[in-house]
């Protein structure tokens, strides 16, 4: 898990290797967010992630305390990037990513991380990978550069499957009684990725990259059209999948 998280962090750094000052103010698919905003958000949240694992001063519970809600907390983190040039933003992001990796390397996989409702350190590492992948996609789109689809995206696909019950409850979408779901994905050079029982009544199938984008809500409408959804539970899951809180 940590090897793949490091690979994902490296992929974002490589994407930003050609970052120019002009790129910083380019818009990204996230409404109102520029390339600068995306980098600042990733750096700020990795700082909070590292401190949450280690019990540092900016642990999640302490970091959000001064703000009325999650949106205000996120906006404050984004605002920290104002006025920073490309080199300073990348230094900040690299330092924050390294801190998260170091914190997780020293944690037991089963240790409880008090982020939001709480999760194991292993799941938290997976969630950080998902966050990096999703905002990496935003950055790639904003900079007009292709995003590498690496084997580490398997963790994002897995998280998209694992959170489906939560996503359906949040959307107030009632699963049909007696239906089960398998997700059968073509990972290209990374092989076949499957989640759920082989004898499931319903199946989502298609390119792994499309499922990852659907589950992270990145160009999701176009991504959904590239996936097959056989059965009512599959159609509900594809509509409401959301791998983040």
Rosetta silent file (secondary structure, phi, psi, omega in degrees, C-alpha in Angstrom):
SEQUENCE: XXXXXXXXXXXXXXXXXXXXXXXXXXXXXXXXXXXXXXXXXXXXXXXXXXXXXXXXXXXXXXXXXXXXXXXXXXXXXXXXXXXXXXXXXXXXXXXXXXXXXXXXXXXXXXXXXXXXXXXXXXXXXXXXXXXXXXXXXXXXXXXXXXXXXXXXXXXXXXXXXXXXXXXXXXXXXXXXXXXXXXXXXXXXXXXXXXXXXXXXXXXXXXXXXXXXXXXXXXXXXXXXXXXXXXXXXXXXXXXXXXXXX
SCORE:     score description
SCORE:     0.000 S_00000001
   1 L     0.000  -47.014 -178.443    0.000    0.000    0.000 S_00000001
   2 H   -69.489  -33.956  174.885    2.734    2.465    0.943 S_00000001
   3 H   -60.949  -42.931 -179.238    4.752    1.565   -2.140 S_00000001
   4 H   -71.961  -34.554  175.352    1.739    2.385   -4.298 S_00000001
   5 H   -63.401  -42.805  177.512    1.020    5.580   -2.369 S_00000001
   6 H   -62.246  -39.199  178.687    4.619    6.666   -2.986 S_00000001
   7 H   -64.232  -39.397  177.848    4.203    5.835   -6.679 S_00000001
   8 H   -65.760  -44.164  177.237    1.064    7.976   -6.850 S_00000001
   9 H   -59.691  -41.776  179.010    2.804   10.891   -5.143 S_00000001
  10 H   -63.075  -38.682  179.474    5.682   10.516   -7.612 S_00000001
  11 H   -61.732  -39.864  178.123    3.243   10.539  -10.540 S_00000001
  12 H   -67.091  -41.603  179.321    1.838   13.898   -9.399 S_00000001
  13 H   -63.595  -40.589  178.457    5.340   15.333   -8.970 S_00000001
  14 H   -65.970  -39.519  176.024    6.313   14.147  -12.448 S_00000001
  15 H   -58.314  -41.296 -177.530    3.152   15.686  -13.888 S_00000001
  16 H   -85.327    3.110 -178.860    4.093   18.978  -12.237 S_00000001
  17 H   -62.497  -29.116  179.912    7.702   18.738  -13.364 S_00000001
  18 H   -99.715   16.512 -178.083    6.949   20.971  -16.356 S_00000001
  19 L   -61.537  133.074  176.269    4.845   23.416  -14.309 S_00000001
  20 L  -114.481  165.551  176.822    5.274   27.059  -15.355 S_00000001
  21 L   -60.509  -35.186  179.343    4.227   30.260  -13.650 S_00000001
  22 H   -66.134  -31.002 -179.896    1.614   30.690  -16.385 S_00000001
  23 H   -64.589  -30.168 -169.473    0.121   27.295  -15.538 S_00000001
  24 H   -58.664  -33.442 -177.307   -0.647   28.316  -11.962 S_00000001
  25 H  -100.066   11.082  175.814   -3.651   30.435  -12.838 S_00000001
  26 L   -72.747  141.727  178.269   -5.107   28.075  -15.421 S_00000001
  27 E   -72.182  153.686  174.176   -8.599   26.797  -14.538 S_00000001
  28 L  -118.227  171.505 -178.995   -9.181   23.140  -13.715 S_00000001
  29 L   -61.088  -21.806  176.156  -12.389   21.084  -14.023 S_00000001
  30 L   -74.118  117.072 -172.781  -13.206   21.848  -10.364 S_00000001
  31 L   -54.533  125.426  176.820  -15.333   24.989  -10.633 S_00000001
  32 L    83.606   -3.072 -177.797  -13.457   28.046   -9.395 S_00000001
  33 L  -105.129  130.430  175.320  -10.221   26.159   -8.730 S_00000001
  34 E   -94.295  175.490  173.691   -6.989   26.911  -10.540 S_00000001
  35 H   -57.401  -43.542  177.578   -3.878   24.754  -10.843 S_00000001
  36 H   -56.678  -44.945 -178.629   -2.424   26.754   -7.944 S_00000001
  37 H   -61.649  -41.680 -179.175   -5.492   25.994   -5.826 S_00000001
  38 H   -63.086  -44.244 -179.304   -5.245   22.275   -6.518 S_00000001
  39 H   -64.993  -44.295  179.969   -1.578   22.108   -5.505 S_00000001
  40 H   -62.433  -40.378  179.145   -2.186   24.126   -2.344 S_00000001
  41 H   -62.523  -46.103  179.231   -5.116   21.894   -1.387 S_00000001
  42 H   -61.669  -44.645 -178.613   -3.056   18.741   -1.802 S_00000001
  43 H   -64.959  -45.893 -178.521   -0.142   20.173    0.174 S_00000001
  44 H   -62.789  -44.698 -177.442   -2.314   21.507    2.979 S_00000001
  45 H   -71.737  -28.946  174.970   -4.296   18.299    3.394 S_00000001
  46 H   -69.115  -35.122  174.148   -1.146   16.153    3.374 S_00000001
  47 H   -59.909  -45.305  179.657    0.197   18.285    6.232 S_00000001
  48 H   -66.688  -38.679  179.216   -3.006   17.629    8.143 S_00000001
  49 H   -60.328  -47.132 -178.910   -2.889   13.945    7.196 S_00000001
  50 H   -61.166  -45.158 -179.348    0.629   13.511    8.571 S_00000001
  51 H   -68.955  -28.839  177.779   -0.218   15.248   11.832 S_00000001
  52 H   -67.757  -39.017  178.242   -3.411   13.225   12.188 S_00000001
  53 H   -68.497  -40.073 -173.281   -1.436    9.981   12.017 S_00000001
  54 H   -94.043   -8.399 -175.405    1.248   11.185   14.440 S_00000001
  55 L    78.489   28.483 -179.217   -0.922   13.280   16.780 S_00000001
  56 L   -75.865  177.829 -173.256    0.769   16.499   15.673 S_00000001
  57 L   -66.091  -24.570  179.066   -0.537   20.042   16.187 S_00000001
  58 L  -104.444   33.344  174.809   -2.473   20.151   12.896 S_00000001
  59 L   -59.225  157.442 -170.375   -4.278   16.860   13.371 S_00000001
  60 H   -52.729  -48.203 -176.647   -7.672   16.809   11.664 S_00000001
  61 H   -61.226  -37.761  179.879   -9.774   17.496   14.761 S_00000001
  62 H   -77.361  -38.382 -175.862   -7.606   20.481   15.723 S_00000001
  63 H   -66.131  -35.538 -177.330   -7.188   21.808   12.174 S_00000001
  64 H   -86.677  -13.330 -173.248  -10.927   22.009   11.476 S_00000001
  65 H   -55.272  -41.424 -176.436  -11.875   23.385   14.894 S_00000001
  66 L   -72.952   -7.139 -170.904  -11.593   27.116   14.015 S_00000001
  67 L  -108.457  149.232 -178.158  -13.843   26.790   10.946 S_00000001
  68 L   -72.157  -17.690 -179.161  -17.648   26.622   10.715 S_00000001
  69 L  -170.760  177.902 -175.907  -17.563   23.707    8.294 S_00000001
  70 H   -63.581  -37.408 -178.489  -15.552   21.569    5.878 S_00000001
  71 H   -64.016  -40.539  179.401  -15.859   24.058    3.006 S_00000001
  72 H   -67.237  -38.610  176.483  -14.363   26.875    5.075 S_00000001
  73 H   -61.942  -46.174  179.523  -11.528   24.601    6.205 S_00000001
  74 H   -62.655  -43.908 -179.192  -10.802   23.605    2.598 S_00000001
  75 H   -61.751  -37.697  179.355  -10.926   27.232    1.407 S_00000001
  76 H   -65.811  -38.544  177.439   -8.423   28.272    4.078 S_00000001
  77 H   -65.565  -43.008  178.010   -6.002   25.590    2.933 S_00000001
  78 H   -61.321  -40.689 -177.753   -6.343   26.653   -0.692 S_00000001
  79 H   -62.999  -21.509  179.455   -5.738   30.301    0.274 S_00000001
  80 L   -65.943  -17.255  179.060   -2.322   29.363    1.661 S_00000001
  81 L   -83.515   -9.436 -177.802   -1.107   29.018   -1.922 S_00000001
  82 L   -60.965  130.471  176.307   -1.758   32.655   -2.787 S_00000001
  83 L    84.235   -8.311  178.480    1.405   34.447   -3.805 S_00000001
  84 L   -83.483  137.467  176.774    3.596   31.340   -3.905 S_00000001
  85 L   -81.805  176.448 -174.125    5.555   30.736   -7.086 S_00000001
  86 H   -60.072  -43.829 -178.320    5.760   27.348   -8.784 S_00000001
  87 H   -62.291  -43.265 -178.306    8.985   26.286   -7.053 S_00000001
  88 H   -69.750  -35.570  176.232    7.692   27.097   -3.575 S_00000001
  89 H   -64.123  -43.694 -179.076    4.399   25.321   -4.226 S_00000001
  90 H   -69.056  -36.116  175.751    6.184   22.184   -5.393 S_00000001
  91 H   -62.577  -42.309  179.160    8.567   22.285   -2.427 S_00000001
  92 H   -62.837  -47.780 -178.795    5.564   22.541   -0.098 S_00000001
  93 H   -62.340  -45.441 -179.264    3.754   19.659   -1.791 S_00000001
  94 H   -61.352  -45.212  179.779    6.841   17.431   -1.794 S_00000001
  95 H   -61.367  -42.604 -178.302    7.551   18.114    1.875 S_00000001
  96 H   -69.102  -42.369  177.616    3.927   17.395    2.828 S_00000001
  97 H   -61.897  -43.549  179.312    3.732   14.176    0.792 S_00000001
  98 H   -62.317  -36.382  179.376    6.990   12.931    2.327 S_00000001
  99 H   -65.815  -40.673  177.367    5.629   13.688    5.805 S_00000001
 100 H   -63.183  -45.127  178.789    2.515   11.598    5.154 S_00000001
 101 H   -61.080  -44.957 -179.287    4.585    8.672    3.906 S_00000001
 102 H   -62.689  -41.514  179.805    6.919    8.868    6.892 S_00000001
 103 H   -62.378  -44.672 -177.965    3.992    8.999    9.328 S_00000001
 104 H   -71.886  -31.846  178.028    2.312    5.974    7.762 S_00000001
 105 H   -62.869  -27.797 -178.659    5.542    3.980    7.553 S_00000001
 106 L   -97.018    7.524 -178.749    5.769    4.203   11.344 S_00000001
 107 L  -108.621  146.113  171.957    2.135    3.270   11.956 S_00000001
 108 L   -68.964  141.168  179.048    0.614   -0.184   12.325 S_00000001
 109 L   -56.004  -27.866 -178.151   -1.766   -0.945    9.415 S_00000001
 110 L   -94.066   -1.974  179.899   -4.545   -1.528   11.956 S_00000001
 111 L   -61.604  143.263 -177.977   -3.884    1.630   13.994 S_00000001
 112 E   -84.585  127.673  178.074   -6.924    3.912   14.186 S_00000001
 113 E  -105.877  119.571 -174.560   -6.521    7.267   12.424 S_00000001
 114 L   -82.142   61.165  176.725   -8.978    9.900   13.745 S_00000001
 115 L  -103.988  123.297 -176.369   -9.837   11.471   10.384 S_00000001
 116 L    55.058 -119.296 -178.548  -13.562   12.286   10.059 S_00000001
 117 L   -82.180   -4.836 -179.776  -15.331    9.203   11.476 S_00000001
 118 L    94.696  147.211  179.833  -12.022    7.369   11.847 S_00000001
 119 E  -162.684  165.976  177.078  -10.411    4.537    9.867 S_00000001
 120 E   -69.931  160.001  178.630   -7.461    2.160    9.967 S_00000001
 121 H   -61.898  -35.409  178.433   -4.054    3.420    8.871 S_00000001
 122 H   -63.560  -45.098  177.672   -4.234    1.068    5.878 S_00000001
 123 H   -67.028  -35.515  179.014   -7.560    2.502    4.739 S_00000001
 124 H   -64.161  -40.676  176.359   -6.302    6.010    5.406 S_00000001
 125 H   -60.662  -41.007  177.706   -3.323    5.395    3.099 S_00000001
 126 H   -63.278  -40.289  178.944   -5.769    4.211    0.448 S_00000001
 127 H   -66.252  -37.328  177.326   -7.862    7.345    0.932 S_00000001
 128 H   -66.691  -36.903  177.465   -4.800    9.577    0.555 S_00000001
 129 H   -64.078  -43.256  178.671   -3.939    7.772   -2.682 S_00000001
 130 H   -60.735  -43.965 -179.611   -7.479    8.348   -3.956 S_00000001
 131 H   -61.880  -43.416  179.599   -7.297   12.049   -3.081 S_00000001
 132 H   -65.138  -40.936  179.800   -3.964   12.425   -4.853 S_00000001
 133 H   -64.030  -45.618 -176.155   -5.230   10.581   -7.940 S_00000001
 134 H   -63.487  -47.637  179.531   -8.412   12.653   -8.185 S_00000001
 135 H   -73.772  -25.306  172.325   -6.701   16.017   -7.842 S_00000001
 136 H   -63.174  -38.192  176.499   -3.912   14.772  -10.098 S_00000001
 137 H   -63.344  -44.055  177.430   -6.571   14.270  -12.777 S_00000001
 138 H   -57.242  -45.246 -178.954   -7.765   17.851  -12.203 S_00000001
 139 H   -63.166  -44.038  179.968   -4.192   19.114  -12.543 S_00000001
 140 H   -60.593  -42.499  178.705   -3.576   17.148  -15.726 S_00000001
 141 H   -65.155  -43.113 -179.275   -6.738   18.549  -17.286 S_00000001
 142 H   -64.953  -35.482 -179.350   -5.905   22.095  -16.242 S_00000001
 143 H   -87.533   -6.596 -179.247   -2.375   21.868  -17.620 S_00000001
 144 L    68.862   34.602 -178.361   -3.487   20.098  -20.804 S_00000001
 145 L  -121.845  148.737  178.379   -1.222   17.116  -20.090 S_00000001
 146 L   -70.471  144.933  175.211   -2.026   13.383  -20.077 S_00000001
 147 L   -97.814  127.156  177.561   -2.331   11.692  -16.697 S_00000001
 148 L   -66.840  133.192  176.561   -0.464    8.406  -16.374 S_00000001
 149 L  -102.943   97.490 -175.218   -2.813    5.561  -15.406 S_00000001
 150 L   -96.872  170.969 -179.244   -0.668    3.375  -13.194 S_00000001
 151 H   -61.822  -24.060 -179.424   -1.264    0.119  -11.346 S_00000001
 152 H   -65.799  -17.826  177.341   -1.653    2.096   -8.101 S_00000001
 153 H   -66.249  -12.688  174.080   -5.076    3.264   -9.343 S_00000001
 154 H   -53.741  -39.283 -178.535   -6.311   -0.226   -8.368 S_00000001
 155 H   -64.371  -33.394  178.179   -6.634    1.122   -4.836 S_00000001
 156 H   -70.171  -42.537  176.947   -8.919    3.905   -6.065 S_00000001
 157 H   -61.257  -42.339  178.876  -11.072    1.384   -7.927 S_00000001
 158 H   -63.133  -43.301  179.278  -11.210   -0.778   -4.808 S_00000001
 159 H   -64.815  -37.514  176.302  -12.206    2.154   -2.622 S_00000001
 160 H   -59.695  -35.679  176.655  -14.929    3.071   -5.105 S_00000001
 161 H   -74.431  -44.772 -175.032  -16.360   -0.413   -4.621 S_00000001
 162 H   -64.796  -26.698 -176.816  -15.904   -0.504   -0.843 S_00000001
 163 L   -95.661    6.523 -174.367  -17.759    2.788   -0.340 S_00000001
 164 H   -61.970  -42.214 -179.348  -20.771    1.960   -2.506 S_00000001
 165 H   -61.150  -41.905  177.931  -23.109    1.137    0.373 S_00000001
 166 H   -64.313  -42.820 -179.084  -22.233    4.450    2.028 S_00000001
 167 H   -62.566  -39.691  179.706  -22.641    6.335   -1.275 S_00000001
 168 H   -68.879  -39.752  177.208  -26.107    4.847   -1.825 S_00000001
 169 H   -62.912  -42.108 -179.116  -27.209    5.704    1.713 S_00000001
 170 H   -64.172  -35.338  179.427  -25.997    9.265    1.268 S_00000001
 171 L   -83.306   -1.743 -176.981  -27.914    9.534   -2.009 S_00000001
 172 L    55.627   39.720  177.504  -30.980    7.974   -0.335 S_00000001
 173 L  -103.778  116.460 -175.171  -31.004    5.357   -3.074 S_00000001
 174 L   -83.997  120.629  177.794  -32.462    2.064   -1.821 S_00000001
 175 L   -65.023  142.025  177.973  -30.680   -1.014   -3.232 S_00000001
 176 L   -66.550  137.159 -177.530  -33.076   -3.584   -4.740 S_00000001
 177 L   -61.220  138.793  174.245  -33.633   -6.534   -2.421 S_00000001
 178 L    81.360    2.397 -178.463  -31.754   -9.720   -3.238 S_00000001
 179 L  -100.257  142.514  175.021  -29.285   -8.123   -5.660 S_00000001
 180 L  -125.322  164.311 -171.351  -25.514   -8.343   -5.420 S_00000001
 181 E  -131.674  135.559  167.807  -22.850   -6.559   -7.439 S_00000001
 182 E  -119.074  140.913  174.313  -19.599   -7.444   -9.165 S_00000001
 183 E  -112.089  120.269 -173.850  -17.343   -4.867  -10.789 S_00000001
 184 E  -121.360  108.577 -168.982  -15.309   -6.359  -13.657 S_00000001
 185 E  -120.176  146.592  174.570  -12.722   -3.977  -15.087 S_00000001
 186 E   -95.686  107.273  179.702  -10.145   -4.005  -17.863 S_00000001
 187 L   -87.186   13.120  179.852   -6.961   -2.547  -16.408 S_00000001
 188 H    60.563 -126.063 -179.383   -5.149   -2.714  -19.763 S_00000001
 189 H   -65.611  -11.291 -178.457   -1.484   -3.546  -19.074 S_00000001
 190 H   -95.239    4.586  174.361   -2.337   -3.883  -15.384 S_00000001
 191 L    90.017 -166.559 -178.291   -4.649   -6.858  -15.922 S_00000001
 192 E   -95.373  130.727 -179.649   -8.234   -7.555  -14.917 S_00000001
 193 E  -112.208  120.410  179.816   -9.554   -5.902  -11.769 S_00000001
 194 E  -128.186  143.634  179.271  -12.592   -7.510  -10.142 S_00000001
 195 E  -138.423  136.872  179.906  -14.497   -6.671   -6.975 S_00000001
 196 L    96.678  169.567 -173.711  -17.518   -8.487   -5.537 S_00000001
 197 L   -69.826  145.808  179.587  -18.801  -12.062   -5.854 S_00000001
 198 L   -63.234  -31.962 -176.383  -18.397  -14.038   -9.062 S_00000001
 199 L   -96.445   24.807 -177.840  -22.056  -15.105   -8.961 S_00000001
 200 L   -61.074  148.483  178.635  -23.407  -11.569   -8.462 S_00000001
 201 L   -73.199  -29.595 -174.767  -26.781  -10.751   -9.979 S_00000001
 202 E  -122.891  149.295 -176.334  -25.569   -7.364  -11.301 S_00000001
 203 E  -139.996  132.984  165.102  -22.348   -6.364  -13.053 S_00000001
 204 E  -104.197  130.787 -177.041  -20.546   -3.123  -13.870 S_00000001
 205 E  -140.856  155.785  177.583  -17.946   -3.689  -16.577 S_00000001
 206 E   142.013 -163.074 -177.381  -15.578   -1.717  -18.767 S_00000001
 207 E   -67.094  136.886  179.377  -12.283    0.179  -18.621 S_00000001
 208 H   -60.022  -39.121 -178.804  -10.751    0.511  -15.159 S_00000001
 209 H   -61.217  -36.228  179.648   -9.857    4.145  -15.840 S_00000001
 210 H   -68.454  -40.649  178.306  -13.518    4.943  -16.517 S_00000001
 211 H   -65.283  -41.760  179.713  -14.643    3.362  -13.216 S_00000001
 212 H   -61.138  -41.822  178.613  -11.959    5.227  -11.264 S_00000001
 213 H   -68.114  -39.794  178.001  -13.099    8.506  -12.793 S_00000001
 214 H   -62.690  -42.556 -175.956  -16.766    7.720  -12.140 S_00000001
 215 H   -72.661  -23.248  178.125  -16.022    6.854   -8.502 S_00000001
 216 L  -102.075    4.295  178.373  -13.995   10.041   -7.954 S_00000001
 217 L    58.997   44.819  177.414  -16.494   12.203   -9.887 S_00000001
 218 L  -114.000  107.609 -174.536  -13.873   13.288  -12.436 S_00000001
 219 L    54.720   41.023 -166.952  -15.477   13.737  -15.854 S_00000001
 220 H   -65.571  -36.945 -176.598  -17.948   11.238  -14.453 S_00000001
 221 H   -63.071  -46.236  177.984  -20.725   11.575  -17.033 S_00000001
 222 H   -64.600  -39.771 -179.517  -18.416   10.754  -19.932 S_00000001
 223 H   -63.571  -41.111 -179.136  -16.790    7.988  -17.886 S_00000001
 224 H   -61.544  -35.145 -179.138  -20.153    6.367  -17.072 S_00000001
 225 H   -66.640  -17.778  179.778  -20.995    6.133  -20.765 S_00000001
 226 L   -92.228    0.189 -178.391  -17.920    3.941  -21.237 S_00000001
 227 E  -114.353  143.417  173.806  -19.088    1.447  -18.623 S_00000001
 228 E   -91.549  142.780  177.985  -21.757   -1.213  -18.860 S_00000001
 229 E  -131.041  102.392 -177.265  -24.277   -1.580  -16.024 S_00000001
 230 E  -100.662  104.952  178.003  -26.220   -4.833  -16.131 S_00000001
 231 L   114.034  155.965 -175.274  -29.002   -4.866  -13.538 S_00000001
 232 H   -65.576  -36.688  177.830  -30.776   -2.322  -11.328 S_00000001
 233 H   -68.262  -38.889  177.737  -28.164   -2.371   -8.541 S_00000001
 234 H   -61.578  -41.947 -179.260  -25.385   -1.877  -11.092 S_00000001
 235 H   -67.132  -40.992  176.856  -27.191    1.126  -12.557 S_00000001
 236 H   -62.428  -45.180 -178.005  -27.737    2.653   -9.104 S_00000001
 237 H   -63.009  -42.151 -178.822  -24.115    2.069   -8.136 S_00000001
 238 H   -66.669  -34.986  179.491  -22.788    3.613  -11.319 S_00000001
 239 H   -70.160  -39.055 -168.914  -24.986    6.676  -10.871 S_00000001
 240 H  -109.670   -0.191 -178.337  -24.139    7.318   -7.225 S_00000001
 241 L   -52.989  135.362  178.300  -20.595    5.970   -6.750 S_00000001
 242 L  -158.507  107.779 -171.007  -18.452    8.401   -4.745 S_00000001
 243 L   -82.239    1.517 -178.472  -15.206    7.194   -3.200 S_00000001
 244 L  -123.320  160.268 -178.114  -14.705   10.189   -0.900 S_00000001
 245 L   -70.638    0.000    0.000  -16.592   11.531    2.135 S_00000001
